[in-house]
PDB file of C-alpha atoms and ligand atoms in Angstrom:
ATOM      1  CA  MET A   5      76.349 184.080 143.139  1.00 53.00           C
ATOM      2  CA  ALA A   6      77.180 180.974 145.182  1.00 58.00           C
ATOM      3  CA  ASP A   7      74.604 178.203 145.224  1.00 75.00           C
ATOM      4  CA  SER A   8      72.511 179.811 142.492  1.00 93.00           C
ATOM      5  CA  TRP A   9      72.199 176.344 140.939  1.00 97.00           C
ATOM      6  CA  PHE A  10      71.110 174.887 144.299  1.00 97.00           C
ATOM      7  CA  GLU A  11      74.442 173.082 144.569  1.00 98.00           C
ATOM      8  CA  ASP A  12      74.256 172.716 148.350  1.00 97.00           C
ATOM      9  CA  ALA A  13      70.584 171.746 148.377  1.00 98.00           C
ATOM     10  CA  ILE A  14      71.199 169.041 145.766  1.00 98.00           C
ATOM     11  CA  ALA A  15      74.239 167.638 147.588  1.00 98.00           C
ATOM     12  CA  ALA A  16      72.287 167.646 150.873  1.00 98.00           C
ATOM     13  CA  ALA A  17      69.247 165.955 149.315  1.00 98.00           C
ATOM     14  CA  VAL A  18      71.268 163.054 147.955  1.00 98.00           C
ATOM     15  CA  ALA A  19      73.674 162.766 150.923  1.00 98.00           C
ATOM     16  CA  PRO A  20      71.758 160.015 152.769  1.00 98.00           C
ATOM     17  CA  GLN A  21      72.132 157.739 149.743  1.00 98.00           C
ATOM     18  CA  LEU A  22      75.192 159.180 148.064  1.00 98.00           C
ATOM     19  CA  PRO A  23      77.404 161.048 150.526  1.00 97.00           C
ATOM     20  CA  GLY A  24      80.025 163.460 149.225  1.00 96.00           C
ATOM     21  CA  LEU A  25      78.497 164.361 145.861  1.00 98.00           C
ATOM     22  CA  ALA A  26      80.610 167.162 144.350  1.00 98.00           C
ATOM     23  CA  VAL A  27      78.425 169.616 142.446  1.00 98.00           C
ATOM     24  CA  GLU A  28      80.279 171.704 139.876  1.00 98.00           C
ATOM     25  CA  VAL A  29      78.761 174.336 137.623  1.00 97.00           C
ATOM     26  CA  VAL A  30      81.041 175.505 134.832  1.00 97.00           C
ATOM     27  CA  ASP A  31      80.506 178.335 132.359  1.00 95.00           C
ATOM     28  CA  GLU A  32      81.953 176.431 129.428  1.00 95.00           C
ATOM     29  CA  ILE A  33      83.476 173.030 128.720  1.00 97.00           C
ATOM     30  CA  ASP A  34      83.756 170.730 125.716  1.00 97.00           C
ATOM     31  CA  SER A  35      81.380 168.171 127.202  1.00 98.00           C
ATOM     32  CA  THR A  36      80.437 167.402 130.788  1.00 98.00           C
ATOM     33  CA  SER A  37      80.411 163.687 129.951  1.00 98.00           C
ATOM     34  CA  SER A  38      83.839 163.837 128.289  1.00 98.00           C
ATOM     35  CA  GLU A  39      85.230 165.613 131.340  1.00 98.00           C
ATOM     36  CA  LEU A  40      83.893 163.054 133.829  1.00 98.00           C
ATOM     37  CA  MET A  41      85.108 160.191 131.622  1.00 97.00           C
ATOM     38  CA  ARG A  42      88.611 161.738 131.449  1.00 96.00           C
ATOM     39  CA  ARG A  43      88.671 162.092 135.210  1.00 96.00           C
ATOM     40  CA  ALA A  44      87.482 158.526 135.781  1.00 94.00           C
ATOM     41  CA  ARG A  45      90.151 157.115 133.487  1.00 91.00           C
ATOM     42  CA  ASP A  46      92.651 159.020 135.644  1.00 90.00           C
ATOM     43  CA  GLY A  47      91.241 157.319 138.737  1.00 89.00           C
ATOM     44  CA  ARG A  48      89.152 160.290 139.897  1.00 93.00           C
ATOM     45  CA  ILE A  49      85.934 158.491 140.738  1.00 93.00           C
ATOM     46  CA  GLN A  50      84.279 160.721 143.322  1.00 96.00           C
ATOM     47  CA  PRO A  51      80.529 161.018 142.750  1.00 98.00           C
ATOM     48  CA  THR A  52      80.215 164.226 140.741  1.00 98.00           C
ATOM     49  CA  LEU A  53      77.452 166.266 139.192  1.00 98.00           C
ATOM     50  CA  MET A  54      78.827 168.567 136.514  1.00 98.00           C
ATOM     51  CA  VAL A  55      76.599 171.154 134.902  1.00 98.00           C
ATOM     52  CA  ALA A  56      77.694 173.286 131.959  1.00 97.00           C
ATOM     53  CA  LYS A  57      76.110 176.561 130.974  1.00 95.00           C
ATOM     54  CA  ARG A  58      77.633 175.946 127.539  1.00 94.00           C
ATOM     55  CA  GLN A  59      79.221 172.927 125.896  1.00 96.00           C
ATOM     56  CA  THR A  60      81.485 173.398 122.899  1.00 95.00           C
ATOM     57  CA  ALA A  61      81.558 169.714 121.866  1.00 97.00           C
ATOM     58  CA  GLY A  62      78.455 168.143 123.363  1.00 97.00           C
ATOM     59  CA  ARG A  63      78.035 164.516 122.336  1.00 97.00           C
ATOM     60  CA  GLY A  64      74.979 162.386 121.700  1.00 94.00           C
ATOM     61  CA  ARG A  65      74.546 158.692 121.020  1.00 90.00           C
ATOM     62  CA  MET A  66      76.250 156.965 118.121  1.00 86.00           C
ATOM     63  CA  GLY A  67      78.894 159.681 117.809  1.00 88.00           C
ATOM     64  CA  ARG A  68      76.372 162.369 116.975  1.00 90.00           C
ATOM     65  CA  PRO A  69      76.918 165.931 118.198  1.00 91.00           C
ATOM     66  CA  TRP A  70      74.583 167.390 120.800  1.00 91.00           C
ATOM     67  CA  GLN A  71      73.925 171.061 120.316  1.00 85.00           C
ATOM     68  CA  SER A  72      72.363 173.150 123.039  1.00 79.00           C
ATOM     69  CA  ALA A  73      69.837 175.827 122.265  1.00 72.00           C
ATOM     70  CA  GLN A  74      71.326 179.316 122.258  1.00 70.00           C
ATOM     71  CA  ALA A  75      70.018 182.068 124.519  1.00 69.00           C
ATOM     72  CA  GLU A  76      71.151 185.607 125.274  1.00 65.00           C
ATOM     73  CA  ARG A  77      70.920 185.567 129.039  1.00 67.00           C
ATOM     74  CA  GLU A  78      70.306 182.236 130.639  1.00 72.00           C
ATOM     75  CA  PRO A  79      70.847 178.670 129.432  1.00 77.00           C
ATOM     76  CA  ALA A  80      68.062 177.585 127.115  1.00 92.00           C
ATOM     77  CA  SER A  81      69.130 173.995 127.631  1.00 95.00           C
ATOM     78  CA  LEU A  82      69.999 171.998 130.696  1.00 97.00           C
ATOM     79  CA  THR A  83      73.192 170.037 130.100  1.00 97.00           C
ATOM     80  CA  PHE A  84      74.737 167.984 132.851  1.00 98.00           C
ATOM     81  CA  SER A  85      76.437 164.714 133.668  1.00 98.00           C
ATOM     82  CA  LEU A  86      76.232 162.644 136.802  1.00 98.00           C
ATOM     83  CA  GLY A  87      79.186 160.377 137.503  1.00 98.00           C
ATOM     84  CA  LEU A  88      79.321 157.731 140.198  1.00 97.00           C
ATOM     85  CA  PRO A  89      80.819 154.290 140.797  1.00 95.00           C
ATOM     86  CA  LEU A  90      78.246 151.560 140.206  1.00 95.00           C
ATOM     87  CA  MET A  91      78.319 147.817 139.768  1.00 93.00           C
ATOM     88  CA  PRO A  92      74.904 146.382 138.927  1.00 94.00           C
ATOM     89  CA  ARG A  93      74.752 142.685 138.113  1.00 91.00           C
ATOM     90  CA  ASP A  94      73.317 143.577 134.724  1.00 94.00           C
ATOM     91  CA  TRP A  95      73.572 146.915 132.961  1.00 95.00           C
ATOM     92  CA  SER A  96      70.737 146.205 130.518  1.00 95.00           C
ATOM     93  CA  GLY A  97      68.000 148.777 130.633  1.00 96.00           C
ATOM     94  CA  LEU A  98      69.951 151.457 132.478  1.00 97.00           C
ATOM     95  CA  SER A  99      69.289 154.195 129.908  1.00 96.00           C
ATOM     96  CA  LEU A 100      65.583 153.312 130.048  1.00 97.00           C
ATOM     97  CA  ALA A 101      65.571 153.523 133.849  1.00 98.00           C
ATOM     98  CA  VAL A 102      67.279 156.917 133.672  1.00 98.00           C
ATOM     99  CA  GLY A 103      64.664 158.034 131.149  1.00 98.00           C
ATOM    100  CA  VAL A 104      61.866 156.909 133.462  1.00 98.00           C
ATOM    101  CA  SER A 105      63.325 158.897 136.344  1.00 98.00           C
ATOM    102  CA  VAL A 106      63.794 162.078 134.303  1.00 98.00           C
ATOM    103  CA  ALA A 107      60.370 161.837 132.626  1.00 98.00           C
ATOM    104  CA  GLU A 108      58.657 161.333 135.986  1.00 98.00           C
ATOM    105  CA  SER A 109      60.472 164.358 137.441  1.00 98.00           C
ATOM    106  CA  LEU A 110      59.580 166.589 134.489  1.00 98.00           C
ATOM    107  CA  ASP A 111      56.013 165.394 134.185  1.00 97.00           C
ATOM    108  CA  PRO A 112      54.898 163.576 137.356  1.00 95.00           C
ATOM    109  CA  SER A 113      51.261 163.137 136.414  1.00 94.00           C
ATOM    110  CA  ASN A 114      51.949 162.539 132.724  1.00 91.00           C
ATOM    111  CA  ALA A 115      49.848 165.604 131.928  1.00 92.00           C
ATOM    112  CA  ALA A 116      52.439 166.945 129.487  1.00 92.00           C
ATOM    113  CA  ASP A 117      52.766 163.563 127.748  1.00 95.00           C
ATOM    114  CA  VAL A 118      56.508 163.263 128.211  1.00 98.00           C
ATOM    115  CA  ALA A 119      57.189 159.965 126.477  1.00 98.00           C
ATOM    116  CA  LEU A 120      60.241 157.731 126.249  1.00 97.00           C
ATOM    117  CA  LYS A 121      61.574 156.616 122.921  1.00 96.00           C
ATOM    118  CA  TRP A 122      63.729 153.521 123.261  1.00 95.00           C
ATOM    119  CA  PRO A 123      66.452 153.506 124.298  1.00 94.00           C
ATOM    120  CA  ASN A 124      67.206 156.950 125.576  1.00 92.00           C
ATOM    121  CA  ASP A 125      65.166 159.845 124.219  1.00 96.00           C
ATOM    122  CA  LEU A 126      62.556 162.030 125.867  1.00 98.00           C
ATOM    123  CA  TRP A 127      59.850 163.049 123.434  1.00 97.00           C
ATOM    124  CA  VAL A 128      56.778 165.279 123.666  1.00 97.00           C
ATOM    125  CA  ASN A 129      54.159 165.460 120.928  1.00 95.00           C
ATOM    126  CA  GLU A 130      56.313 163.490 118.479  1.00 93.00           C
ATOM    127  CA  ARG A 131      59.243 165.843 119.010  1.00 95.00           C
ATOM    128  CA  LYS A 132      62.496 165.364 120.874  1.00 96.00           C
ATOM    129  CA  LEU A 133      62.707 167.106 124.253  1.00 97.00           C
ATOM    130  CA  GLY A 134      65.979 165.632 125.411  1.00 97.00           C
ATOM    131  CA  GLY A 135      68.469 162.826 125.262  1.00 96.00           C
ATOM    132  CA  ILE A 136      70.465 160.599 127.554  1.00 97.00           C
ATOM    133  CA  LEU A 137      73.977 159.340 126.958  1.00 97.00           C
ATOM    134  CA  ILE A 138      75.211 156.473 129.145  1.00 97.00           C
ATOM    135  CA  GLU A 139      78.910 155.684 129.310  1.00 97.00           C
ATOM    136  CA  THR A 140      81.137 153.765 131.693  1.00 96.00           C
ATOM    137  CA  ALA A 141      84.825 153.994 132.395  1.00 94.00           C
ATOM    138  CA  VAL A 142      87.087 151.454 134.018  1.00 87.00           C
ATOM    139  CA  PRO A 143      89.369 153.438 136.307  1.00 75.00           C
ATOM    140  CA  GLN A 144      93.091 152.957 135.735  1.00 68.00           C
ATOM    141  CA  ASP A 145      93.776 151.538 139.165  1.00 63.00           C
ATOM    142  CA  GLY A 146      91.664 148.513 138.287  1.00 59.00           C
ATOM    143  CA  ILE A 147      89.227 148.675 141.193  1.00 59.00           C
ATOM    144  CA  ALA A 148      86.233 146.412 140.769  1.00 57.00           C
ATOM    145  CA  GLU A 149      83.518 148.995 140.197  1.00 76.00           C
ATOM    146  CA  ARG A 150      82.977 150.852 136.987  1.00 91.00           C
ATOM    147  CA  TYR A 151      82.431 154.561 136.915  1.00 95.00           C
ATOM    148  CA  LEU A 152      79.113 155.375 135.337  1.00 97.00           C
ATOM    149  CA  VAL A 153      78.630 158.690 133.536  1.00 98.00           C
ATOM    150  CA  ILE A 154      75.051 159.660 132.763  1.00 98.00           C
ATOM    151  CA  GLY A 155      74.872 162.662 130.425  1.00 98.00           C
ATOM    152  CA  ILE A 156      71.563 164.444 130.022  1.00 98.00           C
ATOM    153  CA  GLY A 157      70.572 167.270 127.707  1.00 98.00           C
ATOM    154  CA  ILE A 158      67.120 168.856 127.831  1.00 97.00           C
ATOM    155  CA  ASN A 159      65.713 171.719 125.758  1.00 96.00           C
ATOM    156  CA  ILE A 160      64.169 174.393 127.960  1.00 96.00           C
ATOM    157  CA  GLY A 161      63.633 177.355 125.680  1.00 92.00           C
ATOM    158  CA  ALA A 162      62.312 177.527 122.134  1.00 85.00           C
ATOM    159  CA  ARG A 163      64.766 176.371 119.513  1.00 81.00           C
ATOM    160  CA  GLU A 164      65.089 176.015 115.775  1.00 80.00           C
ATOM    161  CA  GLY A 165      64.930 172.521 114.341  1.00 75.00           C
ATOM    162  CA  THR A 166      67.057 173.304 111.285  1.00 75.00           C
ATOM    163  CA  GLY A 167      69.536 170.525 110.600  1.00 76.00           C
ATOM    164  CA  MET A 168      68.169 168.252 113.322  1.00 78.00           C
ATOM    165  CA  SER A 169      67.029 164.732 112.425  1.00 79.00           C
ATOM    166  CA  THR A 170      64.064 165.094 114.791  1.00 86.00           C
ATOM    167  CA  ALA A 171      62.170 168.336 115.350  1.00 91.00           C
ATOM    168  CA  PRO A 172      62.678 169.660 118.881  1.00 94.00           C
ATOM    169  CA  ALA A 173      60.257 170.137 121.770  1.00 96.00           C
ATOM    170  CA  TRP A 174      61.077 172.270 124.794  1.00 96.00           C
ATOM    171  CA  ILE A 175      59.972 172.569 128.423  1.00 96.00           C
ATOM    172  CA  ALA A 176      58.765 176.164 128.065  1.00 95.00           C
ATOM    173  CA  GLN A 177      55.958 174.847 125.879  1.00 95.00           C
ATOM    174  CA  TRP A 178      54.169 173.788 129.051  1.00 95.00           C
ATOM    175  CA  ARG A 179      56.233 175.461 131.785  1.00 95.00           C
ATOM    176  CA  PRO A 180      57.062 178.929 130.449  1.00 94.00           C
ATOM    177  CA  ASP A 181      58.899 180.021 133.604  1.00 94.00           C
ATOM    178  CA  ALA A 182      61.065 176.957 134.116  1.00 95.00           C
ATOM    179  CA  THR A 183      64.774 177.630 134.553  1.00 96.00           C
ATOM    180  CA  ALA A 184      67.749 175.315 134.176  1.00 96.00           C
ATOM    181  CA  PRO A 185      68.740 175.461 137.898  1.00 97.00           C
ATOM    182  CA  GLN A 186      65.179 174.731 138.968  1.00 97.00           C
ATOM    183  CA  LEU A 187      64.938 171.739 136.654  1.00 98.00           C
ATOM    184  CA  LEU A 188      68.313 170.449 137.805  1.00 98.00           C
ATOM    185  CA  ARG A 189      67.087 170.539 141.376  1.00 98.00           C
ATOM    186  CA  GLU A 190      63.933 168.649 140.456  1.00 98.00           C
ATOM    187  CA  ILE A 191      65.698 166.007 138.390  1.00 98.00           C
ATOM    188  CA  VAL A 192      68.891 165.103 140.218  1.00 98.00           C
ATOM    189  CA  PRO A 193      67.851 163.842 143.683  1.00 98.00           C
ATOM    190  CA  PRO A 194      65.281 161.357 142.295  1.00 98.00           C
ATOM    191  CA  LEU A 195      67.754 160.389 139.570  1.00 98.00           C
ATOM    192  CA  VAL A 196      70.399 159.463 142.132  1.00 98.00           C
ATOM    193  CA  SER A 197      67.979 157.333 144.092  1.00 98.00           C
ATOM    194  CA  GLN A 198      66.622 155.628 140.959  1.00 98.00           C
ATOM    195  CA  VAL A 199      70.113 154.878 139.640  1.00 98.00           C
ATOM    196  CA  LEU A 200      71.017 153.312 142.991  1.00 98.00           C
ATOM    197  CA  LEU A 201      67.783 151.311 142.850  1.00 98.00           C
ATOM    198  CA  PHE A 202      68.798 150.127 139.381  1.00 98.00           C
ATOM    199  CA  GLY A 203      72.193 149.175 140.827  1.00 97.00           C
ATOM    200  CA  GLU A 204      70.466 146.894 143.326  1.00 97.00           C
ATOM    201  CA  ARG A 205      67.550 145.523 141.345  1.00 97.00           C
ATOM    202  CA  GLY A 206      68.193 146.153 137.662  1.00 96.00           C
ATOM    203  CA  PHE A 207      65.482 147.146 135.189  1.00 97.00           C
ATOM    204  CA  VAL A 208      62.590 145.172 136.721  1.00 96.00           C
ATOM    205  CA  PRO A 209      61.277 148.015 138.981  1.00 97.00           C
ATOM    206  CA  PHE A 210      61.236 150.284 135.927  1.00 97.00           C
ATOM    207  CA  ALA A 211      59.603 148.035 133.336  1.00 97.00           C
ATOM    208  CA  GLU A 212      55.990 149.017 133.940  1.00 97.00           C
ATOM    209  CA  ARG A 213      56.865 152.666 134.446  1.00 97.00           C
ATOM    210  CA  PHE A 214      58.660 152.631 131.099  1.00 97.00           C
ATOM    211  CA  ALA A 215      55.678 150.931 129.466  1.00 97.00           C
ATOM    212  CA  ALA A 216      53.418 153.741 130.721  1.00 97.00           C
ATOM    213  CA  ARG A 217      55.447 156.236 128.652  1.00 97.00           C
ATOM    214  CA  ASP A 218      56.662 154.020 125.831  1.00 97.00           C
ATOM    215  CA  LEU A 219      56.430 156.016 122.593  1.00 96.00           C
ATOM    216  CA  LEU A 220      56.995 153.074 120.270  1.00 96.00           C
ATOM    217  CA  ARG A 221      54.791 150.371 121.775  1.00 96.00           C
ATOM    218  CA  GLY A 222      51.940 149.478 119.442  1.00 96.00           C
ATOM    219  CA  ARG A 223      53.438 151.361 116.500  1.00 95.00           C
ATOM    220  CA  GLU A 224      55.075 150.394 113.252  1.00 94.00           C
ATOM    221  CA  VAL A 225      58.810 151.029 113.519  1.00 93.00           C
ATOM    222  CA  GLN A 226      61.883 150.948 111.353  1.00 92.00           C
ATOM    223  CA  LEU A 227      65.330 149.986 112.656  1.00 91.00           C
ATOM    224  CA  SER A 228      68.527 151.516 111.319  1.00 88.00           C
ATOM    225  CA  ASP A 229      69.321 148.254 109.478  1.00 89.00           C
ATOM    226  CA  GLY A 230      66.102 148.720 107.494  1.00 90.00           C
ATOM    227  CA  THR A 231      64.064 146.067 109.369  1.00 90.00           C
ATOM    228  CA  THR A 232      60.473 147.077 109.853  1.00 92.00           C
ATOM    229  CA  GLY A 233      57.879 145.658 112.194  1.00 94.00           C
ATOM    230  CA  HIS A 234      55.332 146.231 114.909  1.00 96.00           C
ATOM    231  CA  CYS A 235      56.741 147.307 118.262  1.00 96.00           C
ATOM    232  CA  GLU A 236      55.503 145.199 121.171  1.00 97.00           C
ATOM    233  CA  GLY A 237      57.205 147.313 123.823  1.00 96.00           C
ATOM    234  CA  VAL A 238      60.238 146.338 125.892  1.00 97.00           C
ATOM    235  CA  GLY A 239      61.078 143.152 127.762  1.00 96.00           C
ATOM    236  CA  TRP A 240      62.090 142.735 131.423  1.00 93.00           C
ATOM    237  CA  GLY A 241      65.706 143.440 130.519  1.00 93.00           C
ATOM    238  CA  GLY A 242      64.913 146.624 128.611  1.00 95.00           C
ATOM    239  CA  GLU A 243      65.257 145.009 125.177  1.00 96.00           C
ATOM    240  CA  LEU A 244      63.017 146.330 122.388  1.00 95.00           C
ATOM    241  CA  LEU A 245      60.560 143.778 121.048  1.00 96.00           C
ATOM    242  CA  VAL A 246      59.693 144.101 117.372  1.00 95.00           C
ATOM    243  CA  ARG A 247      57.401 141.683 115.577  1.00 96.00           C
ATOM    244  CA  THR A 248      58.729 141.392 112.031  1.00 95.00           C
ATOM    245  CA  ALA A 249      57.680 139.342 109.018  1.00 95.00           C
ATOM    246  CA  SER A 250      60.286 136.745 110.037  1.00 95.00           C
ATOM    247  CA  GLY A 251      59.290 136.564 113.712  1.00 96.00           C
ATOM    248  CA  MET A 252      59.931 138.439 116.934  1.00 96.00           C
ATOM    249  CA  LYS A 253      63.178 140.383 116.963  1.00 94.00           C
ATOM    250  CA  THR A 254      64.706 141.546 120.252  1.00 94.00           C
ATOM    251  CA  VAL A 255      66.889 144.579 119.906  1.00 93.00           C
ATOM    252  CA  THR A 256      69.447 145.164 122.625  1.00 90.00           C
ATOM    253  CA  SER A 257      72.180 147.131 120.941  1.00 75.00           C
ATOM    254  CA  SER A 258      72.347 150.774 121.798  1.00 65.00           C
ATOM    255  CA  GLU A 259      73.979 151.202 118.402  1.00 62.00           C
ATOM    256  CA  VAL A 260      70.651 150.506 116.719  1.00 70.00           C
ATOM    257  CA  SER A 261      68.372 153.443 116.180  1.00 76.00           C
ATOM    258  CA  VAL A 262      64.666 153.065 115.719  1.00 83.00           C
ATOM    259  CA  ARG A 263      62.032 155.402 114.429  1.00 81.00           C
ATOM    260  CA  PRO A 264      58.279 155.338 114.416  1.00 84.00           C
ATOM    261  CA  ARG A 265      57.029 154.973 110.829  1.00 78.00           C
ATOM    262  CA  ALA A 266      54.663 157.566 109.501  1.00 70.00           C
ATOM    263  CA  ALA A 267      51.090 156.360 109.568  1.00 61.00           C
ATOM    264  CA  GLY A 268      49.383 155.439 106.320  1.00 52.00           C
TER     265      GLY A 268
HETATM  266  C1  BTN B 328      71.357 161.848 122.584  1.00 57.44           C
HETATM  267  O1  BTN B 328      70.292 162.421 122.376  1.00 57.44           O
HETATM  268  O2  BTN B 328      71.891 161.124 121.727  1.00 57.44           O
HETATM  269  C2  BTN B 328      72.023 162.022 123.923  1.00 57.44           C
HETATM  270  C3  BTN B 328      72.330 163.460 124.205  1.00 57.44           C
HETATM  271  C4  BTN B 328      73.065 163.667 125.509  1.00 57.44           C
HETATM  272  C5  BTN B 328      73.522 165.092 125.666  1.00 57.44           C
HETATM  273  C6  BTN B 328      74.108 165.363 127.017  1.00 57.44           C
HETATM  274  S1  BTN B 328      74.361 167.080 127.316  1.00 57.44           S
HETATM  275  C7  BTN B 328      75.268 166.710 128.750  1.00 57.44           C
HETATM  276  C8  BTN B 328      76.149 165.535 128.423  1.00 57.44           C
HETATM  277  N1  BTN B 328      77.372 165.961 127.788  1.00 57.44           N
HETATM  278  C9  BTN B 328      77.454 165.549 126.532  1.00 57.44           C
HETATM  279  O3  BTN B 328      78.403 165.786 125.749  1.00 57.44           O
HETATM  280  N2  BTN B 328      76.378 164.827 126.208  1.00 57.44           N
HETATM  281  C10 BTN B 328      75.455 164.717 127.310  1.00 57.44           C
END
């Protein structure tokens, strides 16, 4: 059925800020982010929202796979990528800003406790609800702007945590009737406007909003290089601030992973 994913409504909602958004819903693809990156490298840089009902090679951060939840009839995960040309003065903090936008759309009053785990995870009740993968491509024709691809995966229906490094949470735990198309429609228009805001003003307008949902602030954390310390939140550029035995450490690399340490 045409428009069953609200394609036209989404394109119309973002048109004042981002005219000409192509909305594509595909039954199956390797990865929506891989596809938009391939296109961008070929010079195809039209703003595009690509949603997949199923990904066969979904990717997460640091080369990890991203596996959607399986369901008989309708997608139990929402998996999509938004691609658009963007040229902020500073890219630092973009994944945090995207997280803020998505968390606020999913949980406007913070009643469900959707938290943000630096740099790019959505967590609920100490479990992972979703993830964000930020990539950029420099189009072949060498135009000045980069093409930004924001990939987002969110668990909607119940799923097994077997083999996952973090146990999963899912939207149906507090919104049992939520569907993937509905959530897409709620998430994408604010996301477009917040990404454009980031393009103009960087992370500053997001810093306090991130702090309000910061999962790690005030907790003992461990970085992937083994460093441990007390998390003091994030700075104005989105960097993670960790007080360690040898002083304050600022973590900027998206290649660093950080985990809350178990209490006690
Ligand atoms: C992470 O948790 O490390 C990020 C996960 C991002 C997954 C989404 S699903 C849609 C898009 N396509 C991909 O291959 N990855 C992102």
